[in-house]
mmCIF file of N, CA and C in Angstrom:
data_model
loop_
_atom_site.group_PDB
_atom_site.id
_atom_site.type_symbol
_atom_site.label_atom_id
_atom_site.label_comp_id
_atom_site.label_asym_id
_atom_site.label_seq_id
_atom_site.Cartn_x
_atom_site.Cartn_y
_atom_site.Cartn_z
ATOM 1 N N UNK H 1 233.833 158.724 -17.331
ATOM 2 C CA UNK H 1 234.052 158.023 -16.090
ATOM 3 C C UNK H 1 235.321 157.181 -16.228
ATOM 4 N N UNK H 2 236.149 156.801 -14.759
ATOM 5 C CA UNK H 2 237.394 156.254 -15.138
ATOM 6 C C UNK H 2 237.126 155.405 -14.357
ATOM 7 N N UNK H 3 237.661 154.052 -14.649
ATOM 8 C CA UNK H 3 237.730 152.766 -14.007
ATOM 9 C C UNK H 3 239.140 152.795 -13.091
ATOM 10 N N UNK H 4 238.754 152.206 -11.930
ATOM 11 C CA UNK H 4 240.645 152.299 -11.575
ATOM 12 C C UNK H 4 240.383 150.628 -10.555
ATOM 13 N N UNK H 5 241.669 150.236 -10.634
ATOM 14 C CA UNK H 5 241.340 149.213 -9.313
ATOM 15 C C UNK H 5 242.636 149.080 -8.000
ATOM 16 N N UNK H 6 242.022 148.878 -7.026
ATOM 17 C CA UNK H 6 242.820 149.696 -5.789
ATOM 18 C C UNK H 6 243.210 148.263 -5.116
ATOM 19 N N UNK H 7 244.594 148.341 -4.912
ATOM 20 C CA UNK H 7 244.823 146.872 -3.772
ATOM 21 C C UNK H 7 245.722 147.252 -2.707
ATOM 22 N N UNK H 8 245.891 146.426 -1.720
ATOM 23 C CA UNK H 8 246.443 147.097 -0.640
ATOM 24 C C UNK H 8 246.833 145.907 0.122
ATOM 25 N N UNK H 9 248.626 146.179 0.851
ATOM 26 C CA UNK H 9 248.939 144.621 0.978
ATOM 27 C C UNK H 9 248.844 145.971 3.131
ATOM 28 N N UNK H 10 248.446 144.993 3.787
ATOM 29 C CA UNK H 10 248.036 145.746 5.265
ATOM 30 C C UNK H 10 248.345 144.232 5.880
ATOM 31 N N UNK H 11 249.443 144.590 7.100
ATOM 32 C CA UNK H 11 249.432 143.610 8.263
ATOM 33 C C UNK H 11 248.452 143.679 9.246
ATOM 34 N N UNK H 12 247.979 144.020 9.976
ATOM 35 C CA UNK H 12 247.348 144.675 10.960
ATOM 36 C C UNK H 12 245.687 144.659 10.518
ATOM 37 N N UNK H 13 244.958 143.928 11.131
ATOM 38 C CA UNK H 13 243.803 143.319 10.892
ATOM 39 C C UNK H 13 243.007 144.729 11.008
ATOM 40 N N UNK H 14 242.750 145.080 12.050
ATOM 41 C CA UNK H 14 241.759 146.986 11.947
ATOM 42 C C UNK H 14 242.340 147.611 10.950
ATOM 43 N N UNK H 15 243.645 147.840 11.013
ATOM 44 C CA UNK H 15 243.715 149.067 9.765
ATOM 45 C C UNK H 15 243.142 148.305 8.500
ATOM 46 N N UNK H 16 243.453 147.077 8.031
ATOM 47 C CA UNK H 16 242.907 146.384 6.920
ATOM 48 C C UNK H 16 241.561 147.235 6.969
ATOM 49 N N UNK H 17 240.659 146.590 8.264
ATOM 50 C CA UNK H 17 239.654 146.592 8.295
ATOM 51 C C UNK H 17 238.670 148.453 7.753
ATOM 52 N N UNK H 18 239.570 149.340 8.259
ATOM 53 C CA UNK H 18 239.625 150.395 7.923
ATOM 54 C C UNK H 18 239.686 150.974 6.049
ATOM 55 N N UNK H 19 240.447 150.178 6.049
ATOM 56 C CA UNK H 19 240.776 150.670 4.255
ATOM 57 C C UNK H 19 239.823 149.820 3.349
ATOM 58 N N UNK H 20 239.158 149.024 4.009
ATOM 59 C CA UNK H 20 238.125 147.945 3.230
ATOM 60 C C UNK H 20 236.918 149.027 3.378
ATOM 61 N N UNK H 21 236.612 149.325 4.595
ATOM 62 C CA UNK H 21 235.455 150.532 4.524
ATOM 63 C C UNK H 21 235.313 151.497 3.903
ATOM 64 N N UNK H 22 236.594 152.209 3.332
ATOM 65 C CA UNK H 22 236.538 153.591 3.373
ATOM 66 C C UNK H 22 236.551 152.958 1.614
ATOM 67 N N UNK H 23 236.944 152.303 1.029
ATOM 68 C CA UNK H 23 237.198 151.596 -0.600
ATOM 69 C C UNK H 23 235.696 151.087 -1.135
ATOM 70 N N UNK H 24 234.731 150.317 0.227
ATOM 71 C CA UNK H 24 233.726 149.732 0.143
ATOM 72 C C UNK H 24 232.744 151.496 -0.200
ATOM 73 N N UNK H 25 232.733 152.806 0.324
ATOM 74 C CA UNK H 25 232.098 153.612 0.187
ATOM 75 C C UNK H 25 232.461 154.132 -0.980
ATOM 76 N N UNK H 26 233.684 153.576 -1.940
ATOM 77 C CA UNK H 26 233.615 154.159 -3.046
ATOM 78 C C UNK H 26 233.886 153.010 -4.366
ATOM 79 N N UNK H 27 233.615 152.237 -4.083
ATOM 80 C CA UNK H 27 233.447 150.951 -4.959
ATOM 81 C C UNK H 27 233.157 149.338 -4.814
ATOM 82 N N UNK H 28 233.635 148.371 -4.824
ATOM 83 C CA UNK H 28 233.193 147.097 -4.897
ATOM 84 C C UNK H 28 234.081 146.387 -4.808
ATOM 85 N N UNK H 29 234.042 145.231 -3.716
ATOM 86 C CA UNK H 29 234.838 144.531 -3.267
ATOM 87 C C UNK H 29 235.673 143.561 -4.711
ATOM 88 N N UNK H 30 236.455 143.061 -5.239
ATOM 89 C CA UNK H 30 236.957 142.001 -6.327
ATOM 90 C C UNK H 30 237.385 140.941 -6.050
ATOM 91 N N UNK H 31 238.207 141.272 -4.764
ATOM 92 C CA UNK H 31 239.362 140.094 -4.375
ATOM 93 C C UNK H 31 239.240 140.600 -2.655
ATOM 94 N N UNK H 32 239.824 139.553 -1.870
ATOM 95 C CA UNK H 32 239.972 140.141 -0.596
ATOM 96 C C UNK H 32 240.648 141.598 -0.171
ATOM 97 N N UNK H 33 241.790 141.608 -0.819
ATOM 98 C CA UNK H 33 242.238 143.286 -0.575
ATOM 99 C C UNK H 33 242.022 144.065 -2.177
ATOM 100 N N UNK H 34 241.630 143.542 -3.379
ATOM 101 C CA UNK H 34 241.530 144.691 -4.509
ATOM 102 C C UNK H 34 239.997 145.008 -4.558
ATOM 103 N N UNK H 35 239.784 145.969 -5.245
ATOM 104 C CA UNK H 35 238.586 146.572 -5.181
ATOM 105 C C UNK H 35 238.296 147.190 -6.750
ATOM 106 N N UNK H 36 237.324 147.466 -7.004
ATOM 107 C CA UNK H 36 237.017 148.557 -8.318
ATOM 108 C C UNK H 36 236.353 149.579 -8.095
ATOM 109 N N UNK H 37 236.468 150.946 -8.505
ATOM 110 C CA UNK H 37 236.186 151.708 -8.084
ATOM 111 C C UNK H 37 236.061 152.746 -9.609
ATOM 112 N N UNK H 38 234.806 153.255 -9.364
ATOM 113 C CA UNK H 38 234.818 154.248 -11.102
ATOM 114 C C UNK H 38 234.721 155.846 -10.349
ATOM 115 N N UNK H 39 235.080 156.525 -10.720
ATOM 116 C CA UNK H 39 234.974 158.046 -10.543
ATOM 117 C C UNK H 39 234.982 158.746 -11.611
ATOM 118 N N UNK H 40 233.925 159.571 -11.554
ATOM 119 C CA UNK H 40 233.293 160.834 -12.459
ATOM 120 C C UNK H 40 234.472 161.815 -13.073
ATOM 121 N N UNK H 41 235.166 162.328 -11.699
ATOM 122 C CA UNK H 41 235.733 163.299 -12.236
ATOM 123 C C UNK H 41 237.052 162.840 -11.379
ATOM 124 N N UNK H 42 238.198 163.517 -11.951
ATOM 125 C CA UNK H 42 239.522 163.374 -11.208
ATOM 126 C C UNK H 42 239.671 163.884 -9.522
ATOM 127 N N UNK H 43 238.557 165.117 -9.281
ATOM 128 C CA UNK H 43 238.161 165.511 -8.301
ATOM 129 C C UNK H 43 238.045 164.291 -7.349
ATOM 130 N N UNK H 44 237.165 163.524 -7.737
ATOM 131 C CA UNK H 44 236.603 162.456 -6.864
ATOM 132 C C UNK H 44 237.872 161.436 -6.341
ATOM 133 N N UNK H 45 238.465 161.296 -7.494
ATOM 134 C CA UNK H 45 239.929 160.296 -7.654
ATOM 135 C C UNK H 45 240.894 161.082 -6.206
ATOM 136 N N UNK H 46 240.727 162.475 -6.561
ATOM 137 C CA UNK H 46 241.728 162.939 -5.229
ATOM 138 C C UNK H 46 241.269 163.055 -3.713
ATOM 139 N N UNK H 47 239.829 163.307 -3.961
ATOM 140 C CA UNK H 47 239.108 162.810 -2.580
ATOM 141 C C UNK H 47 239.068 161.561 -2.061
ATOM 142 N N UNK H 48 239.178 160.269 -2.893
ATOM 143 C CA UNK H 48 239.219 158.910 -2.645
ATOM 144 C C UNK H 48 240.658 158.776 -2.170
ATOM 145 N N UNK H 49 241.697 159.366 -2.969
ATOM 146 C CA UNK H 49 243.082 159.097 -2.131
ATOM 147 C C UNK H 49 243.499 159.761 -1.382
ATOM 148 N N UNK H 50 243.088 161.158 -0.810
ATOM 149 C CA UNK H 50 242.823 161.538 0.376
ATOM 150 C C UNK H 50 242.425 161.081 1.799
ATOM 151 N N UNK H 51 241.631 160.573 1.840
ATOM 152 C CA UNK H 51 240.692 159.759 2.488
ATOM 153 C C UNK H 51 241.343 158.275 2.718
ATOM 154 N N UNK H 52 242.152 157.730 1.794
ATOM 155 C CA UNK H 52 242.969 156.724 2.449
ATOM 156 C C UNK H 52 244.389 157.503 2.772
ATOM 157 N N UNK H 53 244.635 158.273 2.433
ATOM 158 C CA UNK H 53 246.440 158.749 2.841
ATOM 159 C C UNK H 53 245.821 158.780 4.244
ATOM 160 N N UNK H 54 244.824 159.864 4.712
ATOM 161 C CA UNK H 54 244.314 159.975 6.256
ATOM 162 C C UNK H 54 244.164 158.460 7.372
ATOM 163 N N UNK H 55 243.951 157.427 6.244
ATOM 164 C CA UNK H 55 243.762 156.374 7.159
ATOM 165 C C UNK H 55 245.380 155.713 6.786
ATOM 166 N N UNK H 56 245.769 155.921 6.158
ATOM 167 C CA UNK H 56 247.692 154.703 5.970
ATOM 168 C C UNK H 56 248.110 155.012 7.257
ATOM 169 N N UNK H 57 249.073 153.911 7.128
ATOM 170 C CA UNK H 57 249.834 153.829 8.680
ATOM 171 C C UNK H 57 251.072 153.590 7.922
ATOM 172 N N UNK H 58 252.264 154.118 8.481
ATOM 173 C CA UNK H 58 253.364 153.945 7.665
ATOM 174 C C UNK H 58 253.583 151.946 7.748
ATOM 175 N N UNK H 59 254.267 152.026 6.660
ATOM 176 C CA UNK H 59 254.253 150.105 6.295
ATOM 177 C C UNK H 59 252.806 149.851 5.680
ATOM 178 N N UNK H 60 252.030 150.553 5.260
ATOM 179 C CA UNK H 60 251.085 150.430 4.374
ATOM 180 C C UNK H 60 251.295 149.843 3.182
ATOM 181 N N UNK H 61 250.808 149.214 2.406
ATOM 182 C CA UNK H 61 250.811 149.671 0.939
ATOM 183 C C UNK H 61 249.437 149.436 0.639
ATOM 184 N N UNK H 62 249.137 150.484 -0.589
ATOM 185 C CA UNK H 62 247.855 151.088 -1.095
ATOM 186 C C UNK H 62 248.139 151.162 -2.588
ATOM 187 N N UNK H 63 247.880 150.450 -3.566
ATOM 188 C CA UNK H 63 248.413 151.037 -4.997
ATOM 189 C C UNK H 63 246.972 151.093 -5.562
ATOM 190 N N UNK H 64 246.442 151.968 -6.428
ATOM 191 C CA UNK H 64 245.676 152.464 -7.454
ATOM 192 C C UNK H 64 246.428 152.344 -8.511
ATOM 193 N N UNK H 65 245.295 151.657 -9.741
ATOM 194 C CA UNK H 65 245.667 151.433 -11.339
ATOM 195 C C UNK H 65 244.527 152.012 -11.719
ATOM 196 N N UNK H 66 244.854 152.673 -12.944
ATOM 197 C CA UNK H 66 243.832 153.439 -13.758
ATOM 198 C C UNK H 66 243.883 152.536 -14.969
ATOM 199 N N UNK H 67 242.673 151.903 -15.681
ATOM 200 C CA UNK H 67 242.146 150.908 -16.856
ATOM 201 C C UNK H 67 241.809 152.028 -17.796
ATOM 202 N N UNK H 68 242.301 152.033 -18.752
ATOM 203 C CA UNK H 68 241.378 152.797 -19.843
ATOM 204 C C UNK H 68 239.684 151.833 -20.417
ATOM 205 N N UNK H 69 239.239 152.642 -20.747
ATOM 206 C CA UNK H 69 238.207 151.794 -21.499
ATOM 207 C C UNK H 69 238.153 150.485 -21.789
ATOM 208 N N UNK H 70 239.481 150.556 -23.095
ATOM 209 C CA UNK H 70 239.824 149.741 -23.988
ATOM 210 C C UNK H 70 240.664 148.642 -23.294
ATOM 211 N N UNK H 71 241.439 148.838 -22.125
ATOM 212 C CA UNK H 71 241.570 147.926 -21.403
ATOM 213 C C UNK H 71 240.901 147.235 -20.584
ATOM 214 N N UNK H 72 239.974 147.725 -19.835
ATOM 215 C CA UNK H 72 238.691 147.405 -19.453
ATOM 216 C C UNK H 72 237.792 146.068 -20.265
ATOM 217 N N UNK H 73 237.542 146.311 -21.368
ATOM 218 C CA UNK H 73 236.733 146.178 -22.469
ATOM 219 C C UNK H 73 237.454 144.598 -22.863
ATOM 220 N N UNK H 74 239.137 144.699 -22.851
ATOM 221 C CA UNK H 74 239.962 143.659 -23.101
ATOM 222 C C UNK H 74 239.766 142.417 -21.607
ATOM 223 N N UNK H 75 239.928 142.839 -20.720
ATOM 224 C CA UNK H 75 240.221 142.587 -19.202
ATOM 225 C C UNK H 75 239.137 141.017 -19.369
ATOM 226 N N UNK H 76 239.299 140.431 -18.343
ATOM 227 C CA UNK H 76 238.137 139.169 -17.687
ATOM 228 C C UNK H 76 238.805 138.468 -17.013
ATOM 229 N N UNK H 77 237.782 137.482 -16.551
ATOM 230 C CA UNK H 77 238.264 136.440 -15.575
ATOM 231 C C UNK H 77 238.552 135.325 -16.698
ATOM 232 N N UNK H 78 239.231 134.166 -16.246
ATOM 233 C CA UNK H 78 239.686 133.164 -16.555
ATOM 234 C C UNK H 78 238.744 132.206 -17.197
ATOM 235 N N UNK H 79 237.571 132.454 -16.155
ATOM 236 C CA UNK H 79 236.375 131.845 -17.022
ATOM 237 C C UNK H 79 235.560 132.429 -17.480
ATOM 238 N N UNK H 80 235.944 133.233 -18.354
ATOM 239 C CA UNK H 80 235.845 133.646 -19.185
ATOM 240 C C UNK H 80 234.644 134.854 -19.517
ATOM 241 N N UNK H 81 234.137 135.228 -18.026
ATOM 242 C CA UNK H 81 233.191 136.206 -17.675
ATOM 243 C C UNK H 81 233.919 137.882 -17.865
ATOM 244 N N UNK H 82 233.185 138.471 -18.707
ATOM 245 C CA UNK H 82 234.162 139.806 -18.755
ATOM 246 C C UNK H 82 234.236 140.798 -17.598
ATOM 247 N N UNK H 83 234.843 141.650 -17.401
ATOM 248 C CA UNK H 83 235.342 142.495 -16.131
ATOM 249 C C UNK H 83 233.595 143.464 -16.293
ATOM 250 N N UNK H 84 233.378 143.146 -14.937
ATOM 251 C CA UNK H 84 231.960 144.088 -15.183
ATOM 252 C C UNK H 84 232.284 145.831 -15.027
ATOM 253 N N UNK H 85 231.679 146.186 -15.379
ATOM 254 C CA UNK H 85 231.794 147.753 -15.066
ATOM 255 C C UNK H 85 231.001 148.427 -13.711
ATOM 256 N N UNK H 86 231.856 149.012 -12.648
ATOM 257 C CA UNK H 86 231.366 149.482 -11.343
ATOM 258 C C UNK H 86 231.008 151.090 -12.154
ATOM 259 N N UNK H 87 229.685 151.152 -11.285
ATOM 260 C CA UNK H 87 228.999 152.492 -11.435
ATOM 261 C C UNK H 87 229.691 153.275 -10.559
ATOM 262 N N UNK H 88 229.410 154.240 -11.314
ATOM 263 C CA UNK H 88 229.974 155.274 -10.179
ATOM 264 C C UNK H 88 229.275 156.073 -9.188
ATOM 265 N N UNK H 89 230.240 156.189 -7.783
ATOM 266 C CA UNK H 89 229.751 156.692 -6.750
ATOM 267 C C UNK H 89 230.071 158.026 -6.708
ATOM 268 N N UNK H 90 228.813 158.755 -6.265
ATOM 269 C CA UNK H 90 228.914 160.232 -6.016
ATOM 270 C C UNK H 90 228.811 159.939 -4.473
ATOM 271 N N UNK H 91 229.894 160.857 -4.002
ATOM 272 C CA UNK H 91 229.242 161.157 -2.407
ATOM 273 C C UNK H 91 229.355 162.243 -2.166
ATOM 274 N N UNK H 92 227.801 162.769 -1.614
ATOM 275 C CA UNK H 92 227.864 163.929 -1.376
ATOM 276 C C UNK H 92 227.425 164.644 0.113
#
């Protein structure tokens, strides 16, 4: 399974509102616009960015980071709580 975390800088309050939904069906809110999101297979990874290219509006931005494990594992908050691990979503 791969950890990735998705942020997205959106003017426009619906489209926001749009890319929070479609991120919320494949992972967990973090921050107001970043999210975490784990996927099984790379398959899933291209269906998830599919599914937002369909919703971008040009002047979007959408960036995905892929965490290895071991970065993961390194990662936390400030106080000192470690980065939890999001399960992964199948949708089928």
């Amino acid at each position: 399974m791969r950890s990735y975390r998705v942020g997205y800088d959106i003017e426009d309050d619906r489209q926001r509102n749009k890319i929070a939904r479609c991120l919320l069906g494949w992972g967990r809110r973090v921050q107001y616009s970043v999210f975490e999101v784990a996927c099984v297979t790379e398959a899933d990874l291209k269906k998830m960015c599919e599914q937002l290219e369909k919703l971008r509006e040009s002047g979007d931005s959408i960036r995905v980071y892929r965490f290895s494990e071991d970065t993961r594992r390194k990662s936390g908050e400030l106080n000192g709580k470690p980065m939890r691990h999001c399960p992964a979503v199948v949708v089928l």
